[in-house]
PDB file of C-alpha atoms and ligand atoms in Angstrom:
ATOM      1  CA  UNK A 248     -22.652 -15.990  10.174  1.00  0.00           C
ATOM      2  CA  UNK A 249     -19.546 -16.809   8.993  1.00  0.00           C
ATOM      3  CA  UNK A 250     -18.284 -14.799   6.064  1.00  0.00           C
ATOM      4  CA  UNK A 251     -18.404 -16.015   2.504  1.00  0.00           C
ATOM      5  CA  UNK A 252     -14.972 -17.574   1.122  1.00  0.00           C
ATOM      6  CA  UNK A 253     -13.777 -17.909  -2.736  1.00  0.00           C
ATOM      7  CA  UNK A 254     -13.490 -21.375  -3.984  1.00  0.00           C
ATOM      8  CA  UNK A 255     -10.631 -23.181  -2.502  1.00  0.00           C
ATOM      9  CA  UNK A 256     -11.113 -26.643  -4.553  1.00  0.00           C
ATOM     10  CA  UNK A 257      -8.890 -28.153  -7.452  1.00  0.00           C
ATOM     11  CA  UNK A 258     -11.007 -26.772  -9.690  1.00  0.00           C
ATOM     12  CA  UNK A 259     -11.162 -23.528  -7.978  1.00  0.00           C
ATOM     13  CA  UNK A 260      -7.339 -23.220  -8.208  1.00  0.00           C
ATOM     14  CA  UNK A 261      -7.038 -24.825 -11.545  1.00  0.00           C
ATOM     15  CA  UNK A 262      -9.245 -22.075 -13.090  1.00  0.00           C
ATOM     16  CA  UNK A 263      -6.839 -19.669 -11.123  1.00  0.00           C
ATOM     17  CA  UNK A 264      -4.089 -21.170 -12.908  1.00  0.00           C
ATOM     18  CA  UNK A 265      -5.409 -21.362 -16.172  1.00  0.00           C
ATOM     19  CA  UNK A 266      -6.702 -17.287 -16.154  1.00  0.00           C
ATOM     20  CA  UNK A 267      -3.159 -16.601 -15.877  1.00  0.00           C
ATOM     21  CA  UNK A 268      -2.733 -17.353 -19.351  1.00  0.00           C
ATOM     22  CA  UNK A 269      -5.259 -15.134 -21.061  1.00  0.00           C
ATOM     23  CA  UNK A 270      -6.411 -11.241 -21.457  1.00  0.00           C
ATOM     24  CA  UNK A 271      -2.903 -10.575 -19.926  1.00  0.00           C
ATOM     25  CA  UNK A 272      -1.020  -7.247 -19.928  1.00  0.00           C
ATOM     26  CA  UNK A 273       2.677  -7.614 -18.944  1.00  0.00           C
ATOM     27  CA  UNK A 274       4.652  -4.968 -16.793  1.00  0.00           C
ATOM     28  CA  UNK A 275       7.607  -3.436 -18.035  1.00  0.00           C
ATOM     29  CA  UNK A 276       9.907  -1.680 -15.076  1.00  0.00           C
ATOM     30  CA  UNK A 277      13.225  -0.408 -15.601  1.00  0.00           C
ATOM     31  CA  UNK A 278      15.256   2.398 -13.864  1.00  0.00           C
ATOM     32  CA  UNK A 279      13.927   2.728 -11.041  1.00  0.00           C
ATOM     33  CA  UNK A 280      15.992   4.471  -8.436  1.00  0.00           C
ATOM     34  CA  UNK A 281      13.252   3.008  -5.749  1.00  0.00           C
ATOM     35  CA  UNK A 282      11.430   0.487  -5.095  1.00  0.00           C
ATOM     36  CA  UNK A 283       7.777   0.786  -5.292  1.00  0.00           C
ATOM     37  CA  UNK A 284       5.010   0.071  -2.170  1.00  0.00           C
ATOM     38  CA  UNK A 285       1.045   0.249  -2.735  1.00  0.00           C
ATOM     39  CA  UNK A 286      -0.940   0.037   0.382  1.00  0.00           C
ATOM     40  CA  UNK A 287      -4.027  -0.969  -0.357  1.00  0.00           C
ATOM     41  CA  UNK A 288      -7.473  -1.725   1.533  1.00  0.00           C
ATOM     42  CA  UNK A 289     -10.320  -3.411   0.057  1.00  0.00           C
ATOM     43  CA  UNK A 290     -14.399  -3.335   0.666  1.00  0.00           C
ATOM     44  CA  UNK A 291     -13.436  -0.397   2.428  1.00  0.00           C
ATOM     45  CA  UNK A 292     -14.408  -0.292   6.140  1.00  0.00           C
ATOM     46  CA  UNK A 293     -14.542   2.955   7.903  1.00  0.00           C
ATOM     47  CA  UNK A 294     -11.724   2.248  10.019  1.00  0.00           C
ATOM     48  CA  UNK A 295      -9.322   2.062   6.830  1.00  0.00           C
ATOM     49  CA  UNK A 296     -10.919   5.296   5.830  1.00  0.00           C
ATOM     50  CA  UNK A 297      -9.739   6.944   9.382  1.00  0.00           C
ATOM     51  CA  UNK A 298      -7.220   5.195  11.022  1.00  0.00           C
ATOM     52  CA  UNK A 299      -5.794   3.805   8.080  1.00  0.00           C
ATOM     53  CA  UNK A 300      -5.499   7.314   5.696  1.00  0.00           C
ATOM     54  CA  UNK A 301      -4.486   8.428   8.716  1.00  0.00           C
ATOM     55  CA  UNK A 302      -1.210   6.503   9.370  1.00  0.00           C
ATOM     56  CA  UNK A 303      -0.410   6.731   5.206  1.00  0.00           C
ATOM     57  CA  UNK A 304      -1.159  11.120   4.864  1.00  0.00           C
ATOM     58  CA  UNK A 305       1.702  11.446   8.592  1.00  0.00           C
ATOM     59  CA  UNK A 306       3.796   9.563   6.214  1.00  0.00           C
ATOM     60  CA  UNK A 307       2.843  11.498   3.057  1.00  0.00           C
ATOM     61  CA  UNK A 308       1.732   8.955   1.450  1.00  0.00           C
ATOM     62  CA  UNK A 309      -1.384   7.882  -0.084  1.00  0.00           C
ATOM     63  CA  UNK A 310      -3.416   4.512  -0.627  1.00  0.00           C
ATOM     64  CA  UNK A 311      -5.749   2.971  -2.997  1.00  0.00           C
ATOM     65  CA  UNK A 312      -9.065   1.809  -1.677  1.00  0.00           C
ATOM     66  CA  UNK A 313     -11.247  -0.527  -3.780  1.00  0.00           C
ATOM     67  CA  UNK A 314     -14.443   0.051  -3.052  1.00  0.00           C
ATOM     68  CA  UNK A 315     -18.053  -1.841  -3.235  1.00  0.00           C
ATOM     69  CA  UNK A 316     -20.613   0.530  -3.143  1.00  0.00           C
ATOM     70  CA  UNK A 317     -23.396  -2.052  -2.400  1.00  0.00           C
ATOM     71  CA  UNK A 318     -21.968  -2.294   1.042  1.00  0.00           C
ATOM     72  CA  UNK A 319     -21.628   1.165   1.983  1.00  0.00           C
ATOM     73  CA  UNK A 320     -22.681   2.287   5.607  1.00  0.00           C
ATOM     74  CA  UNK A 321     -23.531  -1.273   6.312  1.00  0.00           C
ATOM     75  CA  UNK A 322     -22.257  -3.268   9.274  1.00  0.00           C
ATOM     76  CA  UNK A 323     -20.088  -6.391   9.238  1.00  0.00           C
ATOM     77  CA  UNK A 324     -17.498  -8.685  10.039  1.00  0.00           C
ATOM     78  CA  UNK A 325     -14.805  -5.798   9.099  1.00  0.00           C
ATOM     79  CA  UNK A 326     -16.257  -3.312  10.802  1.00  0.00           C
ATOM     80  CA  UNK A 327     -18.881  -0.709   9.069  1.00  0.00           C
ATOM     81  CA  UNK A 328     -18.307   0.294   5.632  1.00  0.00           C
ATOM     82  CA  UNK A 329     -17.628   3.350   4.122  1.00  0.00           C
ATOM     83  CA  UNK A 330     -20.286   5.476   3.228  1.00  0.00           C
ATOM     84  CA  UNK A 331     -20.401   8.786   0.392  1.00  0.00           C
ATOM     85  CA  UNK A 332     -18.914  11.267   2.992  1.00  0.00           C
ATOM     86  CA  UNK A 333     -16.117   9.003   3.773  1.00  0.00           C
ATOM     87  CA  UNK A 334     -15.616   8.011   0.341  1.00  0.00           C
ATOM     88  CA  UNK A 335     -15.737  11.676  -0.783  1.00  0.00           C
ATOM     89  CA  UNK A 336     -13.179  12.514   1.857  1.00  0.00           C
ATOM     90  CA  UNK A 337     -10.398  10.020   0.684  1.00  0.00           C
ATOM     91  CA  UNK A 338     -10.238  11.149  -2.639  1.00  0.00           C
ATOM     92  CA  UNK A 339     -10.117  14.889  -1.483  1.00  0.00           C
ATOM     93  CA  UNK A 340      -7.214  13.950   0.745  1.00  0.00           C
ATOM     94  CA  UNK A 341      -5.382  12.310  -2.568  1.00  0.00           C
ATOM     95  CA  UNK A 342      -6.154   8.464  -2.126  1.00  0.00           C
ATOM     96  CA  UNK A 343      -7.160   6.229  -4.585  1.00  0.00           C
ATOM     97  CA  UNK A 344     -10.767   5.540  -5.138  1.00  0.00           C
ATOM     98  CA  UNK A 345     -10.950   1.946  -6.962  1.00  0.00           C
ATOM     99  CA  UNK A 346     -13.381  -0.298  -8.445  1.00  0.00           C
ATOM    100  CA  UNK A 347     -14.801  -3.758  -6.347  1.00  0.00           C
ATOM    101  CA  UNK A 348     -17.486  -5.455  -7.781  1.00  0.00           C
ATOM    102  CA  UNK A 349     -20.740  -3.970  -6.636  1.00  0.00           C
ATOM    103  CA  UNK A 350     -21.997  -6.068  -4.112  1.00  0.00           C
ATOM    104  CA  UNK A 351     -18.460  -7.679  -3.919  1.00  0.00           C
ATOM    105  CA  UNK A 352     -19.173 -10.582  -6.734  1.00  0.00           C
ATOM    106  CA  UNK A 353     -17.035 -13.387  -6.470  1.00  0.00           C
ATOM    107  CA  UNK A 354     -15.386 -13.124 -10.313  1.00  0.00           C
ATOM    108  CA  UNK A 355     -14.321 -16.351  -9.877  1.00  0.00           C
ATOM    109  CA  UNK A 356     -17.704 -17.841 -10.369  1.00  0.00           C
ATOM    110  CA  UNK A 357     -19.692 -15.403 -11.955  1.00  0.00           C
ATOM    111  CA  UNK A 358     -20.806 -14.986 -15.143  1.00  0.00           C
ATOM    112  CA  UNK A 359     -19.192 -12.389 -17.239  1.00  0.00           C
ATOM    113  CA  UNK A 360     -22.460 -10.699 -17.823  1.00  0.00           C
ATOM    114  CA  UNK A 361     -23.420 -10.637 -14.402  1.00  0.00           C
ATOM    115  CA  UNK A 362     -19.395  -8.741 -13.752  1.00  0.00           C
ATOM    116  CA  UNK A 363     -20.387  -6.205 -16.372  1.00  0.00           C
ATOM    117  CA  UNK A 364     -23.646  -5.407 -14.446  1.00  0.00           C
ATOM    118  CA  UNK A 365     -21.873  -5.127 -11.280  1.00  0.00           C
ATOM    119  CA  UNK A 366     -19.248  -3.105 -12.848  1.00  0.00           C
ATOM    120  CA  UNK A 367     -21.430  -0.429 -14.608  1.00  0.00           C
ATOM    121  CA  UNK A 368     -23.627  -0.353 -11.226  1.00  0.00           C
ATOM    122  CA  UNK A 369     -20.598   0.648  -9.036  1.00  0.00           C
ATOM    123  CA  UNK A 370     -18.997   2.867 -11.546  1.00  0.00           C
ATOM    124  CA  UNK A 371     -22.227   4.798 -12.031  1.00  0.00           C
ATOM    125  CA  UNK A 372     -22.362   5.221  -7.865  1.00  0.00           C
ATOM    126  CA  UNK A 373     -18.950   6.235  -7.868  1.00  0.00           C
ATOM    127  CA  UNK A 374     -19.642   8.841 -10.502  1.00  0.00           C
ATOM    128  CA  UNK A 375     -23.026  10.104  -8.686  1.00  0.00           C
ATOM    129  CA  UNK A 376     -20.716  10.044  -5.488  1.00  0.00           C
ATOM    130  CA  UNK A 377     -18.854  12.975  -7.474  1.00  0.00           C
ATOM    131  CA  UNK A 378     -15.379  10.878  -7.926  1.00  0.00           C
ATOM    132  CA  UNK A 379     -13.738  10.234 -11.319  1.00  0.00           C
ATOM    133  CA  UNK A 380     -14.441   7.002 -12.817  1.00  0.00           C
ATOM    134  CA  UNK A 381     -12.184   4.360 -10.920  1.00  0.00           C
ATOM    135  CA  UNK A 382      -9.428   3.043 -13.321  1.00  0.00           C
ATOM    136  CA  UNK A 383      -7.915  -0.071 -11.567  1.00  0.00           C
ATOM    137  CA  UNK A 384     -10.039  -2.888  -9.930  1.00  0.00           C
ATOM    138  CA  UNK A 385      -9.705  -5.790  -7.337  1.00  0.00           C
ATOM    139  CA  UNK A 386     -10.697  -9.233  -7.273  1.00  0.00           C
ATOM    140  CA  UNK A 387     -13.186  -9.868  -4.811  1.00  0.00           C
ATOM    141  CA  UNK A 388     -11.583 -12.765  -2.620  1.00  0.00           C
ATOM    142  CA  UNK A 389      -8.541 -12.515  -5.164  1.00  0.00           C
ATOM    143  CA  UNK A 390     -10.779 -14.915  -7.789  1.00  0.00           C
ATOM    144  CA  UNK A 391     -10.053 -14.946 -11.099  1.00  0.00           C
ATOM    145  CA  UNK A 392     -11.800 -16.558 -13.826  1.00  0.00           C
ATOM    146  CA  UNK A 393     -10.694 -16.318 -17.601  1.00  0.00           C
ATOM    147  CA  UNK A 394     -14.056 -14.703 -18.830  1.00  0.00           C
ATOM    148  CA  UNK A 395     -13.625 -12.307 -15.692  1.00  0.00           C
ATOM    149  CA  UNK A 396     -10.059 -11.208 -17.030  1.00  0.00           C
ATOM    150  CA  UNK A 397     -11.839 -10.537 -20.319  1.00  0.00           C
ATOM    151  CA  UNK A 398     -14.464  -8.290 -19.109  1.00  0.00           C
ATOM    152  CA  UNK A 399     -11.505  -6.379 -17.060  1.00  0.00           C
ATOM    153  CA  UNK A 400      -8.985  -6.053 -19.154  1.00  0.00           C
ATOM    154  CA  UNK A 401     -11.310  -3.692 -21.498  1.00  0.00           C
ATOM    155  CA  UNK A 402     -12.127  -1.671 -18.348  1.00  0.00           C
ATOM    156  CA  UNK A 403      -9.164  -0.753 -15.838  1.00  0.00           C
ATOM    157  CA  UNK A 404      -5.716  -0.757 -16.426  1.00  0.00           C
ATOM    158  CA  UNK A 405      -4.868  -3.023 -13.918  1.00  0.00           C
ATOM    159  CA  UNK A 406      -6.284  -5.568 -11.503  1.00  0.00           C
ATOM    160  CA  UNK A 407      -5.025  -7.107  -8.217  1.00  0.00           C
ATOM    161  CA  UNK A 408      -5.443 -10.114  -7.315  1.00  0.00           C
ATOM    162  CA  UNK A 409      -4.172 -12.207  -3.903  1.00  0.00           C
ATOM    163  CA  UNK A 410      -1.690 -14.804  -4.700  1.00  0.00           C
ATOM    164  CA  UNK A 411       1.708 -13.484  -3.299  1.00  0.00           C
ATOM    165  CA  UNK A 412       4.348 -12.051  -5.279  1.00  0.00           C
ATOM    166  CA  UNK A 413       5.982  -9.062  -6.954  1.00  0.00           C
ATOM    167  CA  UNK A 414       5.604  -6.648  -9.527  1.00  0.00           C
ATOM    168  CA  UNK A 415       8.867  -7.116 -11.670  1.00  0.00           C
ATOM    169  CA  UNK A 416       9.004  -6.863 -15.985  1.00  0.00           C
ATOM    170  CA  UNK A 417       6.562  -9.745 -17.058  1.00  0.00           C
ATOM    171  CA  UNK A 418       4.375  -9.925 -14.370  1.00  0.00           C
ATOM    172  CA  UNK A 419       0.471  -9.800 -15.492  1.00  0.00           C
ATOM    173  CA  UNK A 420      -1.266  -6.304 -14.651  1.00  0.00           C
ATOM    174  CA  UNK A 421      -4.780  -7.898 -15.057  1.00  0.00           C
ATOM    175  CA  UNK A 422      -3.707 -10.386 -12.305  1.00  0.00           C
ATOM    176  CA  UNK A 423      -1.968  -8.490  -9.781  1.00  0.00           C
ATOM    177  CA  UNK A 424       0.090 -10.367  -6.894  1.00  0.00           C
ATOM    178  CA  UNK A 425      -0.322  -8.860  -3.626  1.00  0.00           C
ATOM    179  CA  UNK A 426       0.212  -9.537  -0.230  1.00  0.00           C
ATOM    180  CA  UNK A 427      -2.198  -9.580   2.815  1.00  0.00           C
ATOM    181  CA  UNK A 428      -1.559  -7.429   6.128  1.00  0.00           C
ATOM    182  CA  UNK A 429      -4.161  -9.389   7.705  1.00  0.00           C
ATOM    183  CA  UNK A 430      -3.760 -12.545  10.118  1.00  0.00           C
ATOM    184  CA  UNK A 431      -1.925 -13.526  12.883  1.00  0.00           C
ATOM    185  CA  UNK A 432       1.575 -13.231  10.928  1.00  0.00           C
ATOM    186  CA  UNK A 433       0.458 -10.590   8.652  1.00  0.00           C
ATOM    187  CA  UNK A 434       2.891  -8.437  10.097  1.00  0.00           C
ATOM    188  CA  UNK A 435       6.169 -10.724   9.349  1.00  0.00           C
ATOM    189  CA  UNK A 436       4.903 -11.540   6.031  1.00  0.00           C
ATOM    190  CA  UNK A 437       4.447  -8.142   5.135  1.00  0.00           C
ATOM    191  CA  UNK A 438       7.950  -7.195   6.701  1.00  0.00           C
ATOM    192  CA  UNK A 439       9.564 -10.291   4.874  1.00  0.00           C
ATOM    193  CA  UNK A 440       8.078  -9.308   1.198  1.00  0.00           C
ATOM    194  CA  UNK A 441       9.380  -5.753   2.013  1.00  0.00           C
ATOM    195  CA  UNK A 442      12.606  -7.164   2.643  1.00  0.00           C
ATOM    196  CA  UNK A 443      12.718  -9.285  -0.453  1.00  0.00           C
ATOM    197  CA  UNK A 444      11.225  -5.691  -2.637  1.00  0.00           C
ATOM    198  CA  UNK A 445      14.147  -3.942  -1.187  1.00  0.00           C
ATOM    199  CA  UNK A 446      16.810  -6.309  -2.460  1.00  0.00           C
ATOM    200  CA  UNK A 447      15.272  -6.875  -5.656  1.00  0.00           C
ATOM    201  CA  UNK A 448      15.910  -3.623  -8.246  1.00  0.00           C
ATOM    202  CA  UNK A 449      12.923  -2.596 -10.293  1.00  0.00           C
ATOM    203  CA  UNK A 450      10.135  -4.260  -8.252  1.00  0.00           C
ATOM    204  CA  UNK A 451       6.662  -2.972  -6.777  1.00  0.00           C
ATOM    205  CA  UNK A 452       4.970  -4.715  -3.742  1.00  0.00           C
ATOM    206  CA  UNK A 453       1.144  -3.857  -3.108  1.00  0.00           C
ATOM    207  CA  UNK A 454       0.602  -4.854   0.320  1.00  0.00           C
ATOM    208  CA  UNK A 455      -3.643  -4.699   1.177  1.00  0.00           C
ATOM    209  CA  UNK A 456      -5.371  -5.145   4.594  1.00  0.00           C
ATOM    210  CA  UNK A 457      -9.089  -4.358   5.449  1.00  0.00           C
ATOM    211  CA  UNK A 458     -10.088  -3.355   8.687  1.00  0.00           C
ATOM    212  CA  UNK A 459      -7.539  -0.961  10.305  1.00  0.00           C
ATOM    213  CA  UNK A 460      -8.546  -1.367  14.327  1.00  0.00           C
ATOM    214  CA  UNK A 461      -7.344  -2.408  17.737  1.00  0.00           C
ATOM    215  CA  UNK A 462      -9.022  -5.499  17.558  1.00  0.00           C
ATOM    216  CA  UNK A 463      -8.831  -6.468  13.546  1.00  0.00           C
ATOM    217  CA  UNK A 464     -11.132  -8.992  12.168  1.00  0.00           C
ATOM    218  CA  UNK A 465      -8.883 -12.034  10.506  1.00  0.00           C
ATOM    219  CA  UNK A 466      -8.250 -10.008   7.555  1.00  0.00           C
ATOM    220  CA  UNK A 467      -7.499  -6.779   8.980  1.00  0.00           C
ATOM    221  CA  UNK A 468      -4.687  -5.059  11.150  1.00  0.00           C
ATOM    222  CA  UNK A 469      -3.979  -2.862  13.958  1.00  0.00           C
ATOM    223  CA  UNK A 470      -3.173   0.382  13.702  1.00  0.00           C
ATOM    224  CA  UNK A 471       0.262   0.151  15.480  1.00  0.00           C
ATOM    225  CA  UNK A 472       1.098  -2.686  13.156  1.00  0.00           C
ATOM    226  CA  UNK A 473       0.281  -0.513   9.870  1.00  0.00           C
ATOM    227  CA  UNK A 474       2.322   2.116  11.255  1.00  0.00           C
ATOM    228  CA  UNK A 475       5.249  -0.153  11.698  1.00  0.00           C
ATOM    229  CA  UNK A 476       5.322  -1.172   8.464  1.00  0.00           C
ATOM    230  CA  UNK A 477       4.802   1.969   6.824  1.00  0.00           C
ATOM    231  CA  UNK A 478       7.564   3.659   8.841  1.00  0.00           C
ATOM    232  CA  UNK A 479       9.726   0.469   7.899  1.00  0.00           C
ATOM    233  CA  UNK A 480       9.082   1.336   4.053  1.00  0.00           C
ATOM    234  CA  UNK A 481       9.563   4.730   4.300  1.00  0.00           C
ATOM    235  CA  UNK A 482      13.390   4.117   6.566  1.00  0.00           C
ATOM    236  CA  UNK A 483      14.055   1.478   3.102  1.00  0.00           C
ATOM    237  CA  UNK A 484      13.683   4.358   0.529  1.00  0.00           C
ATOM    238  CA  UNK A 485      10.416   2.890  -0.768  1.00  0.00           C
ATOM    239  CA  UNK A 486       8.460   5.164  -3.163  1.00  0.00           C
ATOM    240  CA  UNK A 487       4.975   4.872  -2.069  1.00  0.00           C
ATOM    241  CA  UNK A 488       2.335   4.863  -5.042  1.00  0.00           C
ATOM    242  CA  UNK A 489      -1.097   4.123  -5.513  1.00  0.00           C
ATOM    243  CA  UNK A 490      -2.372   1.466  -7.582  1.00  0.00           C
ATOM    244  CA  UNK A 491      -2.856   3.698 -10.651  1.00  0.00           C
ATOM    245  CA  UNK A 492       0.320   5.379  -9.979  1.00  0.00           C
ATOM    246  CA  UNK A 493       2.027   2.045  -9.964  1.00  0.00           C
ATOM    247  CA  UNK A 494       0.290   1.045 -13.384  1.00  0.00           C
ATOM    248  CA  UNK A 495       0.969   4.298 -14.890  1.00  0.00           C
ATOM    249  CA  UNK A 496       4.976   3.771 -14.058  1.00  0.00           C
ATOM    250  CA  UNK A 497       4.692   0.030 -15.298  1.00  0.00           C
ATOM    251  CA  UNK A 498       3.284   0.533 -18.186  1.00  0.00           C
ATOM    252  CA  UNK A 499       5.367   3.062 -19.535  1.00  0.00           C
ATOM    253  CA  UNK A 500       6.470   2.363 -22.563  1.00  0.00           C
ATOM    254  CA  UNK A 501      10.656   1.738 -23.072  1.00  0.00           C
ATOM    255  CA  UNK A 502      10.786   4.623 -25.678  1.00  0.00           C
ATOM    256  CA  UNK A 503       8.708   6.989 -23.671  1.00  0.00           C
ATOM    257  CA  UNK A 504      11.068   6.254 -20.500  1.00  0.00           C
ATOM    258  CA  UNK A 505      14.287   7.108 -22.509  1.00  0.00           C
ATOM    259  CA  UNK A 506      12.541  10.316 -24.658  1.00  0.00           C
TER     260      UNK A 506
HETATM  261 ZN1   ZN B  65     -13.078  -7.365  -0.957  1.00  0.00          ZN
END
């Protein structure tokens, strides 16, 4: 069966375009002595959840996973998904545990109704999982819609999206850009937006992959290659974050930074 995909019409990209303009929340970040990383890994498949923590906690760093509890434990093209003992494990280790849409709900297309339901749903598992209420949120297949944004923006303070990109003053929290680990060349793109973070003062790149394996699905990546890039980030003085981190540091207010 081959896996679902977001809309990839005009329209598709059109309403991409246009959700850029509403419910946004603009970045501010100054004065950074570092630039910042996020490595993050969506659904979550198991092997993200071992091999992938893994590779991040012998760096000392930690990740954000967004997480869609209506898959848990169940096989698939990534991989098998994480289930309550994996998920409870990540956030005792220090990760990140995000919000997904429940049964991962294309937000592109969706009603913003139906989002709400799938939000509440996974929140509430999350909670009965014994982790704190998730406070950032991915786009399932990085879709975007500008009802979605609205329903979002009252709920997390931030959300990533896919289009690639960097976090700089301006850029839209509730429409994150990120950059894919995944893919044939989802090594050199990674290593060329970690070049372009490194030159570029006051930035944050959130890198994301899925499946962490020997033999990665399309969107995934091997171990070795994770651990090439994070060791890269770490030689280039990056300050590795989670998501919320990230957001926290972002949306600092100018007065607060200088008090
Ligand atoms: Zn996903």
């Amino acid at each position: 069966m081959e896996p679902y995909s977001a809309d990839r019409s005009l329209y598709g990209k059109l309403r991409r375009r246009l959700a850029r303009l509403v419910a946004t929340k603009p970045a501010r970040l100054s004065g950074l002595s570092r630039p910042l990383l996020t490595i993050s890994f969506d659904d979550a498949p198991v092997s993200a959840a071992h091999e992938g923590a893994a590779i991040l906690e012998r760096h000392g760093a930690r990740g954000t996973y967004f997480i869609s509890t209506g898959l848990s434990g169940q096989e698939s093209h990534l991989g098998r998904y994480t289930d309550a003992a994996d998920i409870r494990a990540l956030h005792a280790a220090g990760h990140e545990i995000a919000c997904h849409t429940l049964t991962h709900l294309d937000c592109g297309r969706a009603k913003g109704t139906a989002i709400a339901a799938e939000l509440d749903a996974n929140h509430d598992a999350l909670i009965a999982l014994g982790v704190p209420a998730p406070r950032t949120f991915a786009y399932p297949y990085g879709d975007v819609s500008p009802a979605s944004k609205d329903v979002l923006n009252t709920r997390f303070t931030a959300s990533r999206a896919l289009h690639h990109g960097l976090v700089v003053t301006g850029t839209d929290l509730n429409q994150a850009p990120a950059v894919g680990i995944e893919g044939a060349d989802g090594e050199d793109v990674a290593r060329h937006w970690l070049a372009r973070a490194a030159a570029m003062p006051d930035s944050w790149l959130i890198l994301y992959t899925h499946d962490v394996r020997e033999k990665p699905s399309s969107w995934g990546c091997t171990p070795q290659v994770l651990e090439r890039l994070v060791s890269e980030a770490v030689a280039k003085d990056f300050e590795i974050v989670t998501f919320e981190d990230g957001t926290r540091r972002a949306l600092v207010s100018e007065t607060t930074k200088a008090a």
